[in-house]
Short mmCIF file of C-alpha atoms in Angstrom, two decimals:
data_model
loop_
_atom_site.label_atom_id
_atom_site.label_comp_id
_atom_site.label_asym_id
_atom_site.label_seq_id
_atom_site.Cartn_x
_atom_site.Cartn_y
_atom_site.Cartn_z
CA VAL A 1 148.21 84.64 43.40
CA CYS A 2 148.35 82.94 46.80
CA THR A 3 149.87 86.05 48.38
CA LEU A 4 147.16 88.30 46.92
CA ILE A 5 144.45 85.99 48.22
CA LEU A 6 146.21 85.98 51.60
CA VAL A 7 146.18 89.78 51.70
CA GLU A 8 142.49 89.82 50.80
CA GLY A 9 141.85 87.22 53.47
CA ALA A 10 143.56 89.39 56.07
CA ARG A 11 141.01 92.12 55.32
CA GLY A 12 138.13 89.71 55.82
CA VAL A 13 137.02 86.63 53.99
CA ASN A 14 135.52 87.40 50.60
CA ALA A 15 134.19 84.89 48.06
CA LYS A 16 137.59 84.18 46.47
CA SER A 17 139.47 83.84 49.74
CA ALA A 18 136.65 81.71 51.21
CA ALA A 19 136.81 79.29 48.27
CA PHE A 20 140.60 79.22 48.44
CA LEU A 21 140.65 78.61 52.18
CA GLY A 22 137.92 75.98 51.92
CA GLY A 23 139.98 73.86 49.57
CA ARG A 24 143.63 72.93 49.29
CA GLY A 25 144.54 76.55 49.81
CA ARG A 26 144.55 76.26 53.60
CA ASP A 27 147.92 74.52 53.71
CA LYS A 28 149.32 76.92 51.16
CA VAL A 29 148.12 79.97 53.11
CA LEU A 30 149.65 78.54 56.28
CA ARG A 31 152.97 77.98 54.51
CA VAL A 32 153.01 81.43 52.88
CA SER A 33 151.99 83.11 56.16
CA THR A 34 154.76 81.33 58.03
CA GLU A 35 157.26 82.43 55.38
CA ALA A 36 155.96 86.03 55.61
CA VAL A 37 156.50 86.06 59.39
CA SER A 38 160.01 84.70 58.93
CA LEU A 39 160.82 87.33 56.31
CA ALA A 40 159.40 90.16 58.44
CA ARG A 41 161.54 89.00 61.36
CA ARG A 42 164.67 88.99 59.16
CA LEU A 43 163.82 92.49 57.89
CA ASP A 44 163.20 93.64 61.47
CA ASP A 45 160.03 95.43 60.34
CA GLY A 46 157.54 95.58 63.22
CA LEU A 47 154.49 96.61 61.21
CA LEU A 48 155.15 94.03 58.49
CA LEU A 49 155.63 91.45 61.23
CA ALA A 50 152.32 92.46 62.84
CA PHE A 51 150.42 92.11 59.54
CA SER A 52 152.13 88.79 58.84
CA LEU A 53 151.31 87.49 62.32
CA HIS A 54 147.68 88.53 61.85
CA ALA A 55 147.52 86.60 58.57
CA LEU A 56 149.27 83.64 60.22
CA ALA A 57 146.74 83.69 63.08
CA ARG A 58 143.91 83.53 60.54
CA ALA A 59 145.64 80.64 58.78
CA TYR A 60 146.14 78.75 62.05
CA ALA A 61 142.52 79.35 63.05
CA THR A 62 141.28 78.17 59.65
CA ASN A 63 143.31 74.99 60.14
CA GLY A 64 141.93 74.49 63.66
CA ASP A 65 145.17 75.25 65.51
CA PHE A 66 143.61 77.76 67.89
CA ASP A 67 146.45 77.80 70.42
CA ALA A 68 148.95 78.79 67.73
CA ALA A 69 146.47 81.37 66.43
CA LEU A 70 146.22 82.93 69.89
CA ARG A 71 150.01 83.05 70.19
CA SER A 72 150.15 84.91 66.86
CA THR A 73 147.49 87.45 67.84
CA ALA A 74 149.16 87.92 71.23
CA GLU A 75 152.35 88.92 69.44
CA ALA A 76 150.62 91.01 66.76
CA VAL A 77 148.47 93.20 69.04
CA PRO A 78 151.30 95.03 70.85
CA LEU A 79 153.17 95.52 67.57
CA LEU A 80 150.08 97.10 66.01
CA ARG A 81 149.56 99.24 69.10
CA GLN A 82 153.19 100.38 69.00
CA ALA A 83 152.81 101.28 65.31
CA GLY A 84 149.65 103.26 66.06
CA ASP A 85 147.53 101.09 63.75
CA ILE A 86 144.23 101.34 65.61
CA ARG A 87 142.19 99.45 62.99
CA GLY A 88 144.80 96.71 62.76
CA GLU A 89 144.88 96.31 66.53
CA ALA A 90 141.08 96.22 66.67
CA SER A 91 140.96 93.65 63.87
CA ALA A 92 143.50 91.44 65.64
CA LEU A 93 141.50 91.69 68.87
CA LEU A 94 138.31 90.77 67.04
CA LEU A 95 140.07 87.76 65.53
CA ASN A 96 141.23 86.90 69.04
CA ALA A 97 137.61 87.07 70.24
CA ASN A 98 136.48 84.70 67.49
CA ILE A 99 139.26 82.26 68.36
CA HIS A 100 138.15 82.33 72.01
CA ILE A 101 134.61 81.55 70.86
CA ALA A 102 135.91 78.52 68.97
CA LEU A 103 137.65 77.45 72.19
CA ARG A 104 134.36 77.96 74.09
CA LYS A 105 135.87 80.72 76.24
CA GLY A 106 133.08 83.26 76.05
CA ASP A 107 134.37 85.40 78.90
CA LEU A 108 137.70 85.97 77.12
CA ALA A 109 135.91 86.45 73.80
CA SER A 110 133.76 89.16 75.35
CA ILE A 111 136.78 91.02 76.74
CA SER A 112 138.57 90.98 73.38
CA ALA A 113 135.41 92.00 71.49
CA LYS A 114 134.76 94.92 73.87
CA ASP A 115 138.36 96.10 73.47
CA ALA A 116 138.03 95.79 69.69
CA LEU A 117 134.77 97.76 69.73
CA GLN A 118 136.38 100.64 71.62
CA LEU A 119 139.24 100.77 69.12
CA PHE A 120 136.93 100.57 66.10
CA GLN A 121 134.94 103.47 67.57
CA LYS A 122 138.14 105.46 68.13
CA ALA A 123 139.12 104.81 64.51
CA ASN A 124 135.62 105.71 63.22
CA ASP A 125 135.45 102.30 61.56
CA LEU A 126 131.72 101.62 61.29
CA VAL A 127 132.13 98.21 59.66
CA GLY A 128 134.43 97.07 62.46
CA GLU A 129 132.04 98.47 65.06
CA VAL A 130 129.16 96.50 63.60
CA GLU A 131 131.21 93.30 63.52
CA ALA A 132 132.22 93.74 67.18
CA ILE A 133 128.66 94.63 68.24
CA ASP A 134 127.28 91.60 66.38
CA LEU A 135 129.78 89.33 68.10
CA LEU A 136 128.97 90.78 71.52
CA ALA A 137 125.23 90.41 70.82
CA LYS A 138 125.70 86.74 69.91
CA LEU A 139 127.66 86.18 73.10
CA SER A 140 125.07 87.89 75.29
CA SER A 141 122.14 86.11 73.63
CA GLY A 142 123.63 82.68 74.02
CA GLY A 143 124.77 82.46 70.39
CA GLY A 144 128.27 81.76 71.65
CA PRO A 145 129.71 80.33 74.84
CA ALA A 146 129.02 82.30 77.99
#
């Protein structure tokens, strides 16, 4: 069950994953995500590693470990790019932007969000586009750090 909730959480927080992550599930998600990264490394599967790192970055961010989250996204983005997963790369960049907002680094958040927007547009992902545009609007209107 934890793994299924983790997968759903990687797509975006829904009601079940939000409740799970808001409770004791945070530690469990962090543990399972760490194990997934370890397994993907042993299997030498770049795309699986990228997805696992993305989930791990979300888990770190949820637990407030933003530096570790940034390290995970920094490793995931080039793997997703290499695999040709445009949506995955855009999603990781958008997560990166949100982490930078939490760290009050609006300039870096803006760069990541703009890069994510371009990729979402390239992938014809309207939901991703809207999320990136919303984030950029919040940054430009003072809703996030400048």
